[in-house]
Amino acid sequence: MSSALSRRLLLDLASASLLLFGLSYWWLGNTAHEVAGTAMFLLLILHNVLNRRWWSRLPQARRETRGLFNTALTLLLLGCMLALLVTSIMISNALSGLLSAFGGFTVRQIHTLAAYWALVIVAVHLGLRWPMLMGAARGLFGLDRPSKARAWLLRAAAAAIAVQGVCSAFVLGLGGRLSMQVSLDWWNFEDSVAGFFLHCLAIAGLCIALTHYGRLTLRKPTGRTPRRPPAPSAIPDGEERPPAG
Ligand code: HEM
């Protein structure tokens, strides 16, 4: 794996971690939450600068279903993050002197709604790039030979995480959060901090697994051996990745 790609993936890992931290508002408290959110938005701006070629090629994007889904999902993610950003500014304590008139209950609800949708959409965004991420992980661990046992072990782990993800979605009341239902039933961080993050990770894992295996299942059989994605190290900065999988 090239050092440029490892740096990019480290930035992506940091953005994803900050998103998770942001969700733990009642553990972090307001100041840390606002700092984490600001850092995440700065990293996401950088993320899109690094992926600028994808945006510049958007008008000529391939019209096949797979390309369209990726494009639609990325635009949805953009909308979700913009909603999160605008509502963050409106309800910010740090900016309350300037914008106190805008930070009502509904804006807070929209902020929470966008945050939980961001968790789900970012996970689908990762699921669409799973073969590339697995390729990077193989490179990192020096696993250059395919192994059936490893593949089945990973599939079993994915299945277990997906089952846990369904349970975690109920535990965190994800359905209510994604449909903007009013609830005062927040996770009690005094009981467990790690538990909250593990439930969020399991939900993300469920969405990643559904996206990745869903794509593999829907892929039309071509009768040819599918082309392996190029080694991640072969992809320069800002270059659009081939549809993975
Ligand atoms: C926590 C949030 C996010 C994470 C963890 C994440 C993760 C990733 C990863 C791992 C990749 C492939 C490697 C790379 O290019 O860095 C990627 C690509 C990309 N991401 Fe994100 N991303 C996030 C948010 C966003 C947002 C908000 C947008 C904009 C709406 C975005 C747009 C893109 C684009 C355009 C690509 C290139 C797509 C392609 O080559 O097919 N990402 N992202």
PDB file of C-alpha atoms and ligand atoms in Angstrom:
ATOM      1  CA  MET A   1       0.000   0.000   0.000  1.00  0.00           C
ATOM      2  CA  SER A   2       1.438   3.403  -0.981  1.00  0.00           C
ATOM      3  CA  SER A   3       2.169   5.833   1.816  1.00  0.00           C
ATOM      4  CA  ALA A   4      -0.197   8.383   0.183  1.00  0.00           C
ATOM      5  CA  LEU A   5      -3.058   5.879   0.376  1.00  0.00           C
ATOM      6  CA  SER A   6      -2.212   4.891   3.958  1.00  0.00           C
ATOM      7  CA  ARG A   7      -2.277   8.581   4.926  1.00  0.00           C
ATOM      8  CA  ARG A   8      -5.659   8.990   3.242  1.00  0.00           C
ATOM      9  CA  LEU A   9      -7.080   5.942   4.970  1.00  0.00           C
ATOM     10  CA  LEU A  10      -5.744   7.203   8.307  1.00  0.00           C
ATOM     11  CA  LEU A  11      -7.576  10.479   7.683  1.00  0.00           C
ATOM     12  CA  ASP A  12     -10.730   8.497   6.838  1.00  0.00           C
ATOM     13  CA  LEU A  13     -10.339   6.491  10.034  1.00  0.00           C
ATOM     14  CA  ALA A  14      -9.957   9.726  12.007  1.00  0.00           C
ATOM     15  CA  SER A  15     -13.118  11.203  10.376  1.00  0.00           C
ATOM     16  CA  ALA A  16     -15.110   8.051  11.132  1.00  0.00           C
ATOM     17  CA  SER A  17     -13.855   8.039  14.744  1.00  0.00           C
ATOM     18  CA  LEU A  18     -14.807  11.695  15.152  1.00  0.00           C
ATOM     19  CA  LEU A  19     -18.286  10.934  13.822  1.00  0.00           C
ATOM     20  CA  LEU A  20     -18.642   8.220  16.478  1.00  0.00           C
ATOM     21  CA  PHE A  21     -17.304  10.543  19.173  1.00  0.00           C
ATOM     22  CA  GLY A  22     -19.782  13.178  18.068  1.00  0.00           C
ATOM     23  CA  LEU A  23     -22.633  10.710  18.596  1.00  0.00           C
ATOM     24  CA  SER A  24     -21.594  10.262  22.232  1.00  0.00           C
ATOM     25  CA  TYR A  25     -22.674  13.818  23.151  1.00  0.00           C
ATOM     26  CA  TRP A  26     -23.892  12.852  26.619  1.00  0.00           C
ATOM     27  CA  TRP A  27     -20.514  11.338  27.410  1.00  0.00           C
ATOM     28  CA  LEU A  28     -18.286  14.017  25.861  1.00  0.00           C
ATOM     29  CA  GLY A  29     -20.151  17.107  26.984  1.00  0.00           C
ATOM     30  CA  ASN A  30     -20.726  20.099  24.763  1.00  0.00           C
ATOM     31  CA  THR A  31     -17.212  21.553  24.348  1.00  0.00           C
ATOM     32  CA  ALA A  32     -15.549  18.278  23.346  1.00  0.00           C
ATOM     33  CA  HIS A  33     -18.535  17.547  21.063  1.00  0.00           C
ATOM     34  CA  GLU A  34     -18.152  20.859  19.239  1.00  0.00           C
ATOM     35  CA  VAL A  35     -14.364  20.435  18.925  1.00  0.00           C
ATOM     36  CA  ALA A  36     -14.762  16.859  17.591  1.00  0.00           C
ATOM     37  CA  GLY A  37     -17.456  17.974  15.127  1.00  0.00           C
ATOM     38  CA  THR A  38     -15.358  20.889  13.848  1.00  0.00           C
ATOM     39  CA  ALA A  39     -12.318  18.629  13.387  1.00  0.00           C
ATOM     40  CA  MET A  40     -14.490  16.103  11.521  1.00  0.00           C
ATOM     41  CA  PHE A  41     -15.808  18.735   9.108  1.00  0.00           C
ATOM     42  CA  LEU A  42     -12.264  20.008   8.435  1.00  0.00           C
ATOM     43  CA  LEU A  43     -11.111  16.439   7.718  1.00  0.00           C
ATOM     44  CA  LEU A  44     -14.102  15.885   5.432  1.00  0.00           C
ATOM     45  CA  ILE A  45     -13.231  19.004   3.443  1.00  0.00           C
ATOM     46  CA  LEU A  46      -9.714  17.594   3.031  1.00  0.00           C
ATOM     47  CA  HIS A  47     -11.212  14.184   2.128  1.00  0.00           C
ATOM     48  CA  ASN A  48     -13.143  15.776  -0.720  1.00  0.00           C
ATOM     49  CA  VAL A  49     -10.178  17.851  -1.878  1.00  0.00           C
ATOM     50  CA  LEU A  50      -8.206  14.591  -2.119  1.00  0.00           C
ATOM     51  CA  ASN A  51     -11.112  13.047  -4.056  1.00  0.00           C
ATOM     52  CA  ARG A  52     -11.567  16.119  -6.254  1.00  0.00           C
ATOM     53  CA  ARG A  53     -11.163  14.140  -9.477  1.00  0.00           C
ATOM     54  CA  TRP A  54     -14.223  12.107  -8.593  1.00  0.00           C
ATOM     55  CA  TRP A  55     -16.220  15.348  -8.374  1.00  0.00           C
ATOM     56  CA  SER A  56     -14.745  16.738 -11.595  1.00  0.00           C
ATOM     57  CA  ARG A  57     -15.742  13.534 -13.432  1.00  0.00           C
ATOM     58  CA  LEU A  58     -19.226  13.495 -11.956  1.00  0.00           C
ATOM     59  CA  PRO A  59     -20.950  14.947 -15.074  1.00  0.00           C
ATOM     60  CA  GLN A  60     -19.543  12.088 -17.173  1.00  0.00           C
ATOM     61  CA  ALA A  61     -20.202   9.449 -14.517  1.00  0.00           C
ATOM     62  CA  ARG A  62     -21.199   6.085 -15.913  1.00  0.00           C
ATOM     63  CA  ARG A  63     -24.919   5.599 -16.144  1.00  0.00           C
ATOM     64  CA  GLU A  64     -24.907   1.925 -15.102  1.00  0.00           C
ATOM     65  CA  THR A  65     -26.808   1.075 -11.928  1.00  0.00           C
ATOM     66  CA  ARG A  66     -23.694   0.492  -9.842  1.00  0.00           C
ATOM     67  CA  GLY A  67     -22.203   3.866 -10.760  1.00  0.00           C
ATOM     68  CA  LEU A  68     -25.541   5.588 -10.279  1.00  0.00           C
ATOM     69  CA  PHE A  69     -25.993   4.114  -6.821  1.00  0.00           C
ATOM     70  CA  ASN A  70     -22.521   5.280  -5.769  1.00  0.00           C
ATOM     71  CA  THR A  71     -23.198   8.768  -7.180  1.00  0.00           C
ATOM     72  CA  ALA A  72     -26.640   9.036  -5.547  1.00  0.00           C
ATOM     73  CA  LEU A  73     -25.262   7.790  -2.234  1.00  0.00           C
ATOM     74  CA  THR A  74     -22.349  10.263  -2.292  1.00  0.00           C
ATOM     75  CA  LEU A  75     -24.738  13.145  -3.047  1.00  0.00           C
ATOM     76  CA  LEU A  76     -27.006  11.970  -0.225  1.00  0.00           C
ATOM     77  CA  LEU A  77     -23.991  11.881   2.079  1.00  0.00           C
ATOM     78  CA  LEU A  78     -23.108  15.403   1.004  1.00  0.00           C
ATOM     79  CA  GLY A  79     -26.675  16.569   1.780  1.00  0.00           C
ATOM     80  CA  CYS A  80     -26.620  14.818   5.151  1.00  0.00           C
ATOM     81  CA  MET A  81     -23.251  16.322   6.118  1.00  0.00           C
ATOM     82  CA  LEU A  82     -24.374  19.785   4.999  1.00  0.00           C
ATOM     83  CA  ALA A  83     -27.522  19.447   7.132  1.00  0.00           C
ATOM     84  CA  LEU A  84     -25.318  18.385  10.045  1.00  0.00           C
ATOM     85  CA  LEU A  85     -22.966  21.336   9.461  1.00  0.00           C
ATOM     86  CA  VAL A  86     -25.691  23.979   9.115  1.00  0.00           C
ATOM     87  CA  THR A  87     -27.594  22.751  12.185  1.00  0.00           C
ATOM     88  CA  SER A  88     -24.288  22.498  14.154  1.00  0.00           C
ATOM     89  CA  ILE A  89     -23.620  26.162  13.472  1.00  0.00           C
ATOM     90  CA  MET A  90     -27.206  27.098  14.398  1.00  0.00           C
ATOM     91  CA  ILE A  91     -27.169  25.304  17.766  1.00  0.00           C
ATOM     92  CA  SER A  92     -23.497  25.799  18.648  1.00  0.00           C
ATOM     93  CA  ASN A  93     -22.877  26.957  22.221  1.00  0.00           C
ATOM     94  CA  ALA A  94     -19.612  28.553  21.115  1.00  0.00           C
ATOM     95  CA  LEU A  95     -21.477  30.639  18.526  1.00  0.00           C
ATOM     96  CA  SER A  96     -24.603  31.196  20.657  1.00  0.00           C
ATOM     97  CA  GLY A  97     -23.789  34.896  21.072  1.00  0.00           C
ATOM     98  CA  LEU A  98     -24.147  35.300  17.308  1.00  0.00           C
ATOM     99  CA  LEU A  99     -26.825  32.767  16.429  1.00  0.00           C
ATOM    100  CA  SER A 100     -28.887  32.146  19.587  1.00  0.00           C
ATOM    101  CA  ALA A 101     -32.110  33.054  17.760  1.00  0.00           C
ATOM    102  CA  PHE A 102     -31.807  30.010  15.462  1.00  0.00           C
ATOM    103  CA  GLY A 103     -31.117  27.161  17.879  1.00  0.00           C
ATOM    104  CA  GLY A 104     -34.613  25.853  18.615  1.00  0.00           C
ATOM    105  CA  PHE A 105     -35.868  22.387  19.486  1.00  0.00           C
ATOM    106  CA  THR A 106     -36.634  21.444  15.870  1.00  0.00           C
ATOM    107  CA  VAL A 107     -33.116  22.392  14.728  1.00  0.00           C
ATOM    108  CA  ARG A 108     -31.686  20.159  17.471  1.00  0.00           C
ATOM    109  CA  GLN A 109     -33.935  17.335  16.322  1.00  0.00           C
ATOM    110  CA  ILE A 110     -32.806  17.780  12.699  1.00  0.00           C
ATOM    111  CA  HIS A 111     -29.193  17.786  13.930  1.00  0.00           C
ATOM    112  CA  THR A 112     -29.693  14.442  15.720  1.00  0.00           C
ATOM    113  CA  LEU A 113     -31.576  13.046  12.734  1.00  0.00           C
ATOM    114  CA  ALA A 114     -28.732  14.005  10.349  1.00  0.00           C
ATOM    115  CA  ALA A 115     -26.126  12.567  12.752  1.00  0.00           C
ATOM    116  CA  TYR A 116     -27.737   9.100  12.903  1.00  0.00           C
ATOM    117  CA  TRP A 117     -28.348   9.106   9.142  1.00  0.00           C
ATOM    118  CA  ALA A 118     -24.671  10.058   8.738  1.00  0.00           C
ATOM    119  CA  LEU A 119     -23.709   6.918  10.680  1.00  0.00           C
ATOM    120  CA  VAL A 120     -25.781   4.752   8.334  1.00  0.00           C
ATOM    121  CA  ILE A 121     -24.818   6.521   5.078  1.00  0.00           C
ATOM    122  CA  VAL A 122     -21.091   6.648   5.919  1.00  0.00           C
ATOM    123  CA  ALA A 123     -21.250   2.893   6.622  1.00  0.00           C
ATOM    124  CA  VAL A 124     -22.875   2.279   3.202  1.00  0.00           C
ATOM    125  CA  HIS A 125     -20.212   4.587   1.673  1.00  0.00           C
ATOM    126  CA  LEU A 126     -17.569   2.318   3.249  1.00  0.00           C
ATOM    127  CA  GLY A 127     -19.443  -0.830   2.185  1.00  0.00           C
ATOM    128  CA  LEU A 128     -19.198   0.323  -1.447  1.00  0.00           C
ATOM    129  CA  ARG A 129     -15.400   0.532  -1.029  1.00  0.00           C
ATOM    130  CA  TRP A 130     -15.024  -2.653   1.006  1.00  0.00           C
ATOM    131  CA  PRO A 131     -12.960  -4.638  -1.553  1.00  0.00           C
ATOM    132  CA  MET A 132     -10.511  -1.725  -1.757  1.00  0.00           C
ATOM    133  CA  LEU A 133     -10.351  -1.450   2.041  1.00  0.00           C
ATOM    134  CA  MET A 134      -9.848  -5.214   2.361  1.00  0.00           C
ATOM    135  CA  GLY A 135      -7.083  -4.972  -0.258  1.00  0.00           C
ATOM    136  CA  ALA A 136      -5.422  -2.258   1.821  1.00  0.00           C
ATOM    137  CA  ALA A 137      -5.764  -4.411   4.964  1.00  0.00           C
ATOM    138  CA  ARG A 138      -4.230  -7.402   3.150  1.00  0.00           C
ATOM    139  CA  GLY A 139      -1.323  -5.177   2.079  1.00  0.00           C
ATOM    140  CA  LEU A 140      -0.892  -3.910   5.629  1.00  0.00           C
ATOM    141  CA  PHE A 141      -0.705  -7.432   7.057  1.00  0.00           C
ATOM    142  CA  GLY A 142       1.374  -8.758   4.152  1.00  0.00           C
ATOM    143  CA  LEU A 143      -1.314 -11.291   3.159  1.00  0.00           C
ATOM    144  CA  ASP A 144      -0.640 -11.633  -0.535  1.00  0.00           C
ATOM    145  CA  ARG A 145      -1.985 -15.181  -0.994  1.00  0.00           C
ATOM    146  CA  PRO A 146      -5.719 -15.845  -1.111  1.00  0.00           C
ATOM    147  CA  SER A 147      -6.949 -18.189   1.607  1.00  0.00           C
ATOM    148  CA  LYS A 148     -10.328 -19.907   1.627  1.00  0.00           C
ATOM    149  CA  ALA A 149     -10.160 -20.471   5.384  1.00  0.00           C
ATOM    150  CA  ARG A 150      -9.517 -16.761   5.995  1.00  0.00           C
ATOM    151  CA  ALA A 151     -12.329 -15.785   3.613  1.00  0.00           C
ATOM    152  CA  TRP A 152     -14.819 -18.050   5.441  1.00  0.00           C
ATOM    153  CA  LEU A 153     -13.629 -16.826   8.818  1.00  0.00           C
ATOM    154  CA  LEU A 154     -14.199 -13.221   7.724  1.00  0.00           C
ATOM    155  CA  ARG A 155     -17.630 -14.103   6.304  1.00  0.00           C
ATOM    156  CA  ALA A 156     -18.582 -15.759   9.603  1.00  0.00           C
ATOM    157  CA  ALA A 157     -17.350 -12.662  11.484  1.00  0.00           C
ATOM    158  CA  ALA A 158     -19.374 -10.422   9.129  1.00  0.00           C
ATOM    159  CA  ALA A 159     -22.501 -12.545   9.743  1.00  0.00           C
ATOM    160  CA  ALA A 160     -22.010 -12.373  13.528  1.00  0.00           C
ATOM    161  CA  ILE A 161     -21.469  -8.598  13.416  1.00  0.00           C
ATOM    162  CA  ALA A 162     -24.569  -8.169  11.230  1.00  0.00           C
ATOM    163  CA  VAL A 163     -26.725 -10.128  13.705  1.00  0.00           C
ATOM    164  CA  GLN A 164     -25.303  -8.048  16.560  1.00  0.00           C
ATOM    165  CA  GLY A 165     -25.964  -4.926  14.437  1.00  0.00           C
ATOM    166  CA  VAL A 166     -29.690  -5.764  14.288  1.00  0.00           C
ATOM    167  CA  CYS A 167     -29.770  -6.192  18.098  1.00  0.00           C
ATOM    168  CA  SER A 168     -27.761  -2.966  18.565  1.00  0.00           C
ATOM    169  CA  ALA A 169     -30.183  -1.066  16.329  1.00  0.00           C
ATOM    170  CA  PHE A 170     -32.978  -2.030  18.750  1.00  0.00           C
ATOM    171  CA  VAL A 171     -30.866  -1.258  21.827  1.00  0.00           C
ATOM    172  CA  LEU A 172     -30.038   2.267  20.569  1.00  0.00           C
ATOM    173  CA  GLY A 173     -33.567   2.823  19.218  1.00  0.00           C
ATOM    174  CA  LEU A 174     -32.134   3.488  15.770  1.00  0.00           C
ATOM    175  CA  GLY A 175     -35.523   3.341  14.020  1.00  0.00           C
ATOM    176  CA  GLY A 176     -36.826   6.193  16.175  1.00  0.00           C
ATOM    177  CA  ARG A 177     -33.662   8.231  15.670  1.00  0.00           C
ATOM    178  CA  LEU A 178     -33.802   7.806  11.888  1.00  0.00           C
ATOM    179  CA  SER A 179     -37.467   8.824  11.780  1.00  0.00           C
ATOM    180  CA  MET A 180     -37.073  11.869  14.037  1.00  0.00           C
ATOM    181  CA  GLN A 181     -39.220  10.501  16.840  1.00  0.00           C
ATOM    182  CA  VAL A 182     -38.935  12.488  20.029  1.00  0.00           C
ATOM    183  CA  SER A 183     -37.288  10.428  22.763  1.00  0.00           C
ATOM    184  CA  LEU A 184     -35.648  11.185  26.069  1.00  0.00           C
ATOM    185  CA  ASP A 185     -34.316   7.670  26.211  1.00  0.00           C
ATOM    186  CA  TRP A 186     -30.574   8.209  25.677  1.00  0.00           C
ATOM    187  CA  TRP A 187     -27.788   5.742  26.305  1.00  0.00           C
ATOM    188  CA  ASN A 188     -26.659   5.840  29.926  1.00  0.00           C
ATOM    189  CA  PHE A 189     -22.898   6.405  29.726  1.00  0.00           C
ATOM    190  CA  GLU A 190     -22.585   5.776  33.455  1.00  0.00           C
ATOM    191  CA  ASP A 191     -23.501   2.141  32.785  1.00  0.00           C
ATOM    192  CA  SER A 192     -20.955   1.682  29.983  1.00  0.00           C
ATOM    193  CA  VAL A 193     -19.035   3.908  27.591  1.00  0.00           C
ATOM    194  CA  ALA A 194     -17.569   1.103  25.495  1.00  0.00           C
ATOM    195  CA  GLY A 195     -21.043  -0.438  25.093  1.00  0.00           C
ATOM    196  CA  PHE A 196     -22.314   2.614  23.195  1.00  0.00           C
ATOM    197  CA  PHE A 197     -19.396   2.587  20.764  1.00  0.00           C
ATOM    198  CA  LEU A 198     -19.643  -1.172  20.263  1.00  0.00           C
ATOM    199  CA  HIS A 199     -23.354  -0.864  19.429  1.00  0.00           C
ATOM    200  CA  CYS A 200     -22.606   1.961  16.940  1.00  0.00           C
ATOM    201  CA  LEU A 201     -19.807  -0.098  15.377  1.00  0.00           C
ATOM    202  CA  ALA A 202     -22.089  -3.137  15.107  1.00  0.00           C
ATOM    203  CA  ILE A 203     -24.748  -1.007  13.349  1.00  0.00           C
ATOM    204  CA  ALA A 204     -22.074   0.335  10.978  1.00  0.00           C
ATOM    205  CA  GLY A 205     -20.865  -3.255  10.443  1.00  0.00           C
ATOM    206  CA  LEU A 206     -24.423  -4.351   9.599  1.00  0.00           C
ATOM    207  CA  CYS A 207     -24.761  -1.566   6.992  1.00  0.00           C
ATOM    208  CA  ILE A 208     -21.319  -2.339   5.531  1.00  0.00           C
ATOM    209  CA  ALA A 209     -22.112  -6.059   5.295  1.00  0.00           C
ATOM    210  CA  LEU A 210     -25.562  -5.465   3.725  1.00  0.00           C
ATOM    211  CA  THR A 211     -24.024  -3.098   1.146  1.00  0.00           C
ATOM    212  CA  HIS A 212     -21.030  -5.268   0.304  1.00  0.00           C
ATOM    213  CA  TYR A 213     -22.810  -8.633   0.127  1.00  0.00           C
ATOM    214  CA  GLY A 214     -25.880  -6.990  -1.451  1.00  0.00           C
ATOM    215  CA  ARG A 215     -23.693  -5.719  -4.276  1.00  0.00           C
ATOM    216  CA  LEU A 216     -22.040  -9.097  -4.716  1.00  0.00           C
ATOM    217  CA  THR A 217     -25.450 -10.782  -4.849  1.00  0.00           C
ATOM    218  CA  LEU A 218     -26.959  -8.287  -7.296  1.00  0.00           C
ATOM    219  CA  ARG A 219     -23.962  -8.328  -9.596  1.00  0.00           C
ATOM    220  CA  LYS A 220     -24.971  -9.893 -12.899  1.00  0.00           C
ATOM    221  CA  PRO A 221     -23.047 -13.060 -13.744  1.00  0.00           C
ATOM    222  CA  THR A 222     -20.902 -12.237 -16.786  1.00  0.00           C
ATOM    223  CA  GLY A 223     -19.478 -15.700 -17.349  1.00  0.00           C
ATOM    224  CA  ARG A 224     -16.011 -14.175 -16.994  1.00  0.00           C
ATOM    225  CA  THR A 225     -13.776 -14.107 -13.972  1.00  0.00           C
ATOM    226  CA  PRO A 226     -14.403 -10.701 -12.360  1.00  0.00           C
ATOM    227  CA  ARG A 227     -11.543  -8.242 -12.744  1.00  0.00           C
ATOM    228  CA  ARG A 228      -9.774  -7.736  -9.436  1.00  0.00           C
ATOM    229  CA  PRO A 229      -9.561  -4.082  -8.437  1.00  0.00           C
ATOM    230  CA  PRO A 230      -6.040  -2.713  -9.000  1.00  0.00           C
ATOM    231  CA  ALA A 231      -3.745  -2.752  -6.011  1.00  0.00           C
ATOM    232  CA  PRO A 232      -4.650   0.325  -3.921  1.00  0.00           C
ATOM    233  CA  SER A 233      -1.039   1.510  -4.229  1.00  0.00           C
ATOM    234  CA  ALA A 234      -1.565   1.890  -8.007  1.00  0.00           C
ATOM    235  CA  ILE A 235      -4.226   4.573  -7.517  1.00  0.00           C
ATOM    236  CA  PRO A 236      -2.815   8.095  -7.372  1.00  0.00           C
ATOM    237  CA  ASP A 237      -4.184  10.881  -5.141  1.00  0.00           C
ATOM    238  CA  GLY A 238      -7.467  12.355  -6.325  1.00  0.00           C
ATOM    239  CA  GLU A 239      -7.970   9.527  -8.815  1.00  0.00           C
ATOM    240  CA  GLU A 240     -11.399   7.949  -9.040  1.00  0.00           C
ATOM    241  CA  ARG A 241     -11.376   4.361  -7.898  1.00  0.00           C
ATOM    242  CA  PRO A 242     -12.861   1.680 -10.119  1.00  0.00           C
ATOM    243  CA  PRO A 243     -16.157   0.312  -8.844  1.00  0.00           C
ATOM    244  CA  ALA A 244     -14.929  -2.126  -6.267  1.00  0.00           C
ATOM    245  CA  GLY A 245     -16.222  -5.654  -5.804  1.00  0.00           C
TER     246      GLY A 245
HETATM  247  C1  HEM B   1     -16.737   9.978   8.275  1.00  0.00           C
HETATM  248  C2  HEM B   1     -17.002  10.176   7.018  1.00  0.00           C
HETATM  249  C3  HEM B   1     -16.352   9.490   5.835  1.00  0.00           C
HETATM  250  C4  HEM B   1     -15.545   8.382   5.757  1.00  0.00           C
HETATM  251  C5  HEM B   1     -15.061   7.500   6.895  1.00  0.00           C
HETATM  252  C6  HEM B   1     -15.230   8.184   4.352  1.00  0.00           C
HETATM  253  C7  HEM B   1     -14.447   7.158   3.836  1.00  0.00           C
HETATM  254  C8  HEM B   1     -14.048   7.032   2.524  1.00  0.00           C
HETATM  255  C9  HEM B   1     -13.099   6.071   2.025  1.00  0.00           C
HETATM  256  C10 HEM B   1     -12.417   4.995   2.877  1.00  0.00           C
HETATM  257  C11 HEM B   1     -12.928   6.300   0.703  1.00  0.00           C
HETATM  258  C12 HEM B   1     -11.949   5.595  -0.226  1.00  0.00           C
HETATM  259  C13 HEM B   1     -10.511   6.062   0.118  1.00  0.00           C
HETATM  260  C14 HEM B   1     -10.293   7.542  -0.038  1.00  0.00           C
HETATM  261  O1  HEM B   1     -10.475   8.067  -1.158  1.00  0.00           O
HETATM  262  O2  HEM B   1      -9.974   8.201   0.960  1.00  0.00           O
HETATM  263  C15 HEM B   1     -13.797   7.400   0.329  1.00  0.00           C
HETATM  264  C16 HEM B   1     -13.937   7.907  -0.938  1.00  0.00           C
HETATM  265  C17 HEM B   1     -14.740   8.979  -1.268  1.00  0.00           C
HETATM  266  N1  HEM B   1     -15.508   9.716  -0.406  1.00  0.00           N
HETATM  267 FE1  HEM B   1     -15.673   9.435   1.565  1.00  0.00          FE
HETATM  268  N2  HEM B   1     -15.841   9.158   3.613  1.00  0.00           N
HETATM  269  C18 HEM B   1     -16.540   9.972   4.477  1.00  0.00           C
HETATM  270  C19 HEM B   1     -17.300  11.064   4.144  1.00  0.00           C
HETATM  271  C20 HEM B   1     -17.464  11.558   2.885  1.00  0.00           C
HETATM  272  C21 HEM B   1     -18.276  12.706   2.558  1.00  0.00           C
HETATM  273  C22 HEM B   1     -19.071  13.544   3.553  1.00  0.00           C
HETATM  274  C23 HEM B   1     -18.202  12.860   1.216  1.00  0.00           C
HETATM  275  C24 HEM B   1     -18.882  13.900   0.379  1.00  0.00           C
HETATM  276  C25 HEM B   1     -20.110  13.954   0.214  1.00  0.00           C
HETATM  277  C26 HEM B   1     -17.334  11.816   0.699  1.00  0.00           C
HETATM  278  C27 HEM B   1     -17.009  11.654  -0.624  1.00  0.00           C
HETATM  279  C28 HEM B   1     -16.126  10.707  -1.120  1.00  0.00           C
HETATM  280  C29 HEM B   1     -15.772  10.594  -2.512  1.00  0.00           C
HETATM  281  C30 HEM B   1     -16.255  11.494  -3.643  1.00  0.00           C
HETATM  282  C31 HEM B   1     -14.899   9.494  -2.608  1.00  0.00           C
HETATM  283  C32 HEM B   1     -14.258   8.931  -3.876  1.00  0.00           C
HETATM  284  C33 HEM B   1     -15.255   7.941  -4.434  1.00  0.00           C
HETATM  285  C34 HEM B   1     -14.690   6.975  -5.413  1.00  0.00           C
HETATM  286  O3  HEM B   1     -13.497   7.060  -5.734  1.00  0.00           O
HETATM  287  O4  HEM B   1     -15.483   6.117  -5.818  1.00  0.00           O
HETATM  288  N3  HEM B   1     -16.911  11.040   1.736  1.00  0.00           N
HETATM  289  N4  HEM B   1     -14.456   7.816   1.460  1.00  0.00           N
END
